[in-house]
Coordinates of C-alpha atoms in Angstrom, one line a residue:
L1 CA 245.9 60.3 85.9
V2 CA 248.7 61.9 87.9
S3 CA 246.6 64.9 88.7
L4 CA 243.7 62.8 89.7
F5 CA 245.7 60.4 91.9
K6 CA 247.5 63.3 93.7
K7 CA 244.2 64.8 94.5
E8 CA 242.9 61.5 95.9
N9 CA 246.1 60.9 97.9
V10 CA 246.9 57.7 96.0
K11 CA 250.2 55.9 96.6
N12 CA 249.7 52.3 95.5
I13 CA 248.2 51.6 92.1
L14 CA 247.1 48.3 90.5
D15 CA 247.0 48.1 86.7
V16 CA 244.6 45.4 85.6
G17 CA 245.4 44.2 82.1
C18 CA 248.6 46.2 82.1
G19 CA 249.8 45.1 78.7
T20 CA 253.4 46.2 78.1
G21 CA 253.4 48.4 81.2
M22 CA 253.4 51.9 79.7
H23 CA 250.9 53.3 82.2
A24 CA 252.5 51.6 85.3
I25 CA 256.0 52.7 84.3
A26 CA 254.9 56.3 83.6
L27 CA 253.1 56.5 87.0
V28 CA 256.1 55.1 88.9
K29 CA 258.2 57.9 87.3
E30 CA 255.7 60.3 88.8
G31 CA 256.3 59.0 92.4
F32 CA 253.7 56.3 92.7
H33 CA 254.1 52.6 93.5
A34 CA 252.5 50.3 90.9
V35 CA 251.8 46.6 90.3
G36 CA 250.7 45.5 86.8
I37 CA 248.9 42.2 86.2
D38 CA 248.0 40.6 82.9
R39 CA 246.9 37.1 81.7
S40 CA 249.4 37.2 78.8
S41 CA 252.9 36.0 79.6
R42 CA 254.3 37.7 76.4
V43 CA 253.1 41.2 77.4
I44 CA 254.4 40.7 80.9
Q45 CA 257.8 39.7 79.5
A46 CA 257.7 42.9 77.4
A47 CA 256.7 45.0 80.4
S48 CA 259.6 43.6 82.4
R49 CA 262.0 44.4 79.6
N50 CA 260.6 48.0 79.5
T51 CA 261.7 48.4 83.2
E52 CA 265.4 47.6 82.4
T53 CA 266.3 51.3 81.8
L54 CA 264.7 52.4 85.1
S55 CA 266.9 53.3 88.0
D56 CA 267.2 50.9 90.9
R57 CA 265.1 53.2 93.0
L58 CA 262.3 53.1 90.5
K59 CA 262.6 49.4 89.9
Q60 CA 261.8 48.9 93.6
R61 CA 258.5 50.6 93.2
I62 CA 257.1 48.6 90.3
K63 CA 256.2 44.9 89.8
F64 CA 254.7 42.9 86.9
I65 CA 252.8 39.7 87.5
H66 CA 251.6 37.1 85.0
A67 CA 248.4 35.6 86.3
E68 CA 244.7 35.1 85.7
Y69 CA 242.5 37.6 87.6
K70 CA 241.6 35.1 90.3
N71 CA 242.7 34.8 94.0
L72 CA 244.2 38.2 93.8
D73 CA 244.4 38.6 97.5
Q74 CA 246.6 35.5 97.6
I75 CA 248.7 36.5 94.6
L76 CA 249.3 40.0 95.9
Q77 CA 249.8 38.8 99.5
G78 CA 247.9 41.4 101.4
T79 CA 248.9 44.4 99.5
S80 CA 246.2 47.1 99.6
F81 CA 245.7 49.5 96.7
D82 CA 244.5 53.1 96.7
A83 CA 243.7 53.1 93.0
V84 CA 243.0 50.7 90.2
I85 CA 243.3 51.4 86.5
S86 CA 242.1 49.3 83.6
M87 CA 243.1 50.9 80.3
G88 CA 242.7 50.0 76.7
S89 CA 239.4 48.2 77.2
G90 CA 241.1 45.8 79.6
L91 CA 237.9 45.1 81.5
A92 CA 236.0 44.2 78.4
H93 CA 238.8 41.8 77.3
T94 CA 238.0 39.4 80.2
A95 CA 235.1 37.9 78.3
H96 CA 236.5 34.5 77.5
T97 CA 237.8 33.7 81.0
W98 CA 235.8 35.4 83.8
D99 CA 233.2 38.0 83.3
P100 CA 234.0 41.6 84.3
L101 CA 232.0 41.3 87.5
H102 CA 234.1 38.4 88.8
V103 CA 237.2 40.4 88.0
L104 CA 235.9 43.4 89.9
Q105 CA 235.0 41.3 92.8
E106 CA 238.5 40.0 92.9
V107 CA 239.9 43.5 92.7
N108 CA 237.5 44.6 95.5
K109 CA 239.4 42.2 97.9
I110 CA 242.6 44.2 97.6
I111 CA 241.5 47.8 97.5
N112 CA 241.0 50.1 100.4
K113 CA 237.7 51.8 101.4
R114 CA 238.6 55.1 99.7
A115 CA 240.0 53.6 96.5
V116 CA 239.4 55.2 93.1
F117 CA 238.8 53.1 90.0
V118 CA 239.6 54.3 86.4
S119 CA 238.4 52.3 83.4
Q120 CA 239.0 53.3 79.8
L121 CA 236.7 51.6 77.3
S122 CA 236.1 51.8 73.6
N123 CA 232.8 53.4 72.7
Y124 CA 231.3 50.3 71.1
G125 CA 228.0 52.1 70.3
K126 CA 229.8 54.5 68.0
I127 CA 232.0 51.8 66.5
I128 CA 229.0 49.7 65.5
N129 CA 226.4 52.3 64.7
V130 CA 228.4 55.3 63.4
N131 CA 231.7 53.8 62.2
K132 CA 229.9 50.8 60.6
R133 CA 231.9 48.4 62.7
L134 CA 235.4 49.8 61.8
Y135 CA 237.6 50.2 64.8
D136 CA 240.8 51.4 63.0
F137 CA 243.0 50.8 60.1
V138 CA 246.8 51.4 60.4
I139 CA 249.7 51.1 58.0
R140 CA 253.3 51.3 59.3
K141 CA 256.8 50.7 58.0
S142 CA 258.0 47.1 58.5
S143 CA 261.2 46.2 60.4
Y144 CA 261.5 42.9 58.5
P145 CA 264.0 42.6 55.6
G146 CA 262.3 42.8 52.2
E147 CA 258.9 43.7 53.7
R148 CA 258.0 47.3 53.1
E149 CA 254.9 47.9 55.1
Q150 CA 252.4 46.2 57.5
A151 CA 248.7 46.9 57.7
F152 CA 246.4 46.2 60.6
L153 CA 242.6 46.2 60.2
R154 CA 240.4 46.0 63.3
F155 CA 236.7 45.8 63.1
Y156 CA 233.8 44.4 65.3
D157 CA 231.0 42.0 64.6
P158 CA 227.7 43.0 66.2
K159 CA 226.7 41.5 69.5
E160 CA 225.7 37.8 69.5
E161 CA 225.0 35.7 72.5
G162 CA 225.9 38.6 74.8
F163 CA 229.4 39.3 73.3
L164 CA 231.0 41.4 70.6
T165 CA 233.8 40.0 68.5
L166 CA 236.9 42.0 67.7
N167 CA 238.5 40.9 64.5
I168 CA 242.2 41.8 63.7
G169 CA 243.5 41.3 60.1
V170 CA 247.2 41.6 59.3
F171 CA 248.7 42.3 55.9
S172 CA 252.2 42.7 54.5
R173 CA 253.4 44.6 51.4
W174 CA 256.4 43.3 49.4
K175 CA 257.3 45.7 46.5
K176 CA 253.9 46.4 44.9
K177 CA 251.9 43.4 46.3
W178 CA 250.0 43.1 49.5
V179 CA 249.8 39.6 51.2
F180 CA 247.3 38.5 53.8
R181 CA 249.1 37.3 56.9
G182 CA 246.3 36.2 59.1
M183 CA 243.2 36.9 61.2
N184 CA 242.5 36.7 64.9
S185 CA 239.1 37.1 66.5
V186 CA 238.6 37.9 70.2
P187 CA 235.3 37.9 72.2
M188 CA 234.6 41.2 74.0
T189 CA 232.1 42.1 76.7
P190 CA 230.1 45.1 75.3
L191 CA 230.6 47.4 78.3
D192 CA 229.0 50.8 78.0
K193 CA 228.4 53.7 80.4
D194 CA 225.4 52.1 82.0
S195 CA 226.7 48.5 82.3
A196 CA 230.1 49.6 83.6
T197 CA 228.4 51.8 86.2
S198 CA 226.1 49.0 87.2
L199 CA 229.1 46.6 87.7
L200 CA 231.1 49.1 89.8
K201 CA 228.0 49.8 92.0
K202 CA 227.9 46.1 92.8
I203 CA 231.3 46.4 94.5
G204 CA 230.5 49.5 96.5
F205 CA 231.3 52.5 94.2
S206 CA 228.7 55.2 94.3
K207 CA 230.2 58.4 92.8
F208 CA 230.9 58.5 89.0
S209 CA 232.4 60.8 86.5
Y210 CA 232.4 60.2 82.7
Y211 CA 234.8 61.5 80.1
G212 CA 235.2 61.0 76.3
G213 CA 237.8 61.6 73.7
E214 CA 238.1 61.8 69.9
S215 CA 240.9 62.0 67.3
G216 CA 242.1 58.5 67.9
H217 CA 242.1 56.0 70.7
Y218 CA 245.6 56.8 72.0
Y219 CA 246.2 60.5 71.4
D220 CA 243.4 62.4 73.2
Y221 CA 243.4 63.5 76.8
L222 CA 241.5 61.3 79.4
F223 CA 239.7 63.9 81.4
R224 CA 239.3 67.0 79.2
K225 CA 236.1 66.3 77.4
P226 CA 232.6 65.0 78.4
F227 CA 231.5 61.7 77.1
K228 CA 229.2 62.0 74.0
P229 CA 227.7 58.6 72.9
A230 CA 227.6 59.5 69.2
Q231 CA 230.9 61.3 69.0
S232 CA 233.4 60.0 71.6
D233 CA 235.9 57.2 70.5
V234 CA 236.5 56.3 74.1
L235 CA 234.6 56.2 77.4
V236 CA 236.5 56.9 80.6
V237 CA 234.7 56.0 83.9
V238 CA 236.1 57.4 87.2
A239 CA 234.5 55.7 90.2
R240 CA 234.8 56.7 93.8
R241 CA 233.2 55.2 97.0

């Protein structure tokens, strides 16, 4: 991202669906200004806590906002952005509020004419057809007293009525026994290479580059490999005017 944004003369970055702020904070440390916005108050609180160790100079270059992706021109009070990022399938996570096109139309109000847009999406085609709906399964040590481990199972239901469903199951291990803790299900817009490109074209983008990555959703490089529908775990779309 740093290499791309320096090449494109980017200074101000908007992170849509910023989560706990890891990308925005890392970019600020590289000399950029960043605003992160997310619908979840809890992750915005976490993002704000993550800035506490930054120097005063860096804190002046970053801001996190809890808001729906509506009336962004009013929320951001005339700020113009040179780049927008939406990582971690953030654009697909807007399914149960506004559809992704409405979000992009809002973003279009606050970006300049030469802005670059970077969207990272899960490759749902591979998850459904190759991985047999399994997204990932992770076991980690627990920080809770008496609880040894926690397990997180994420899998998708196939598309119904235009949406995928991401299911997240949580389990805990006490001594030798696993206990089911709960399940959450989230609707997702099944954005792929063609549909993401079509949406971005509708707000004026005309030049596109596509990249993929394997070996896990978080540990591969963004722009090193071409996107391969049957092999890539992620799809990264870079759009320019």
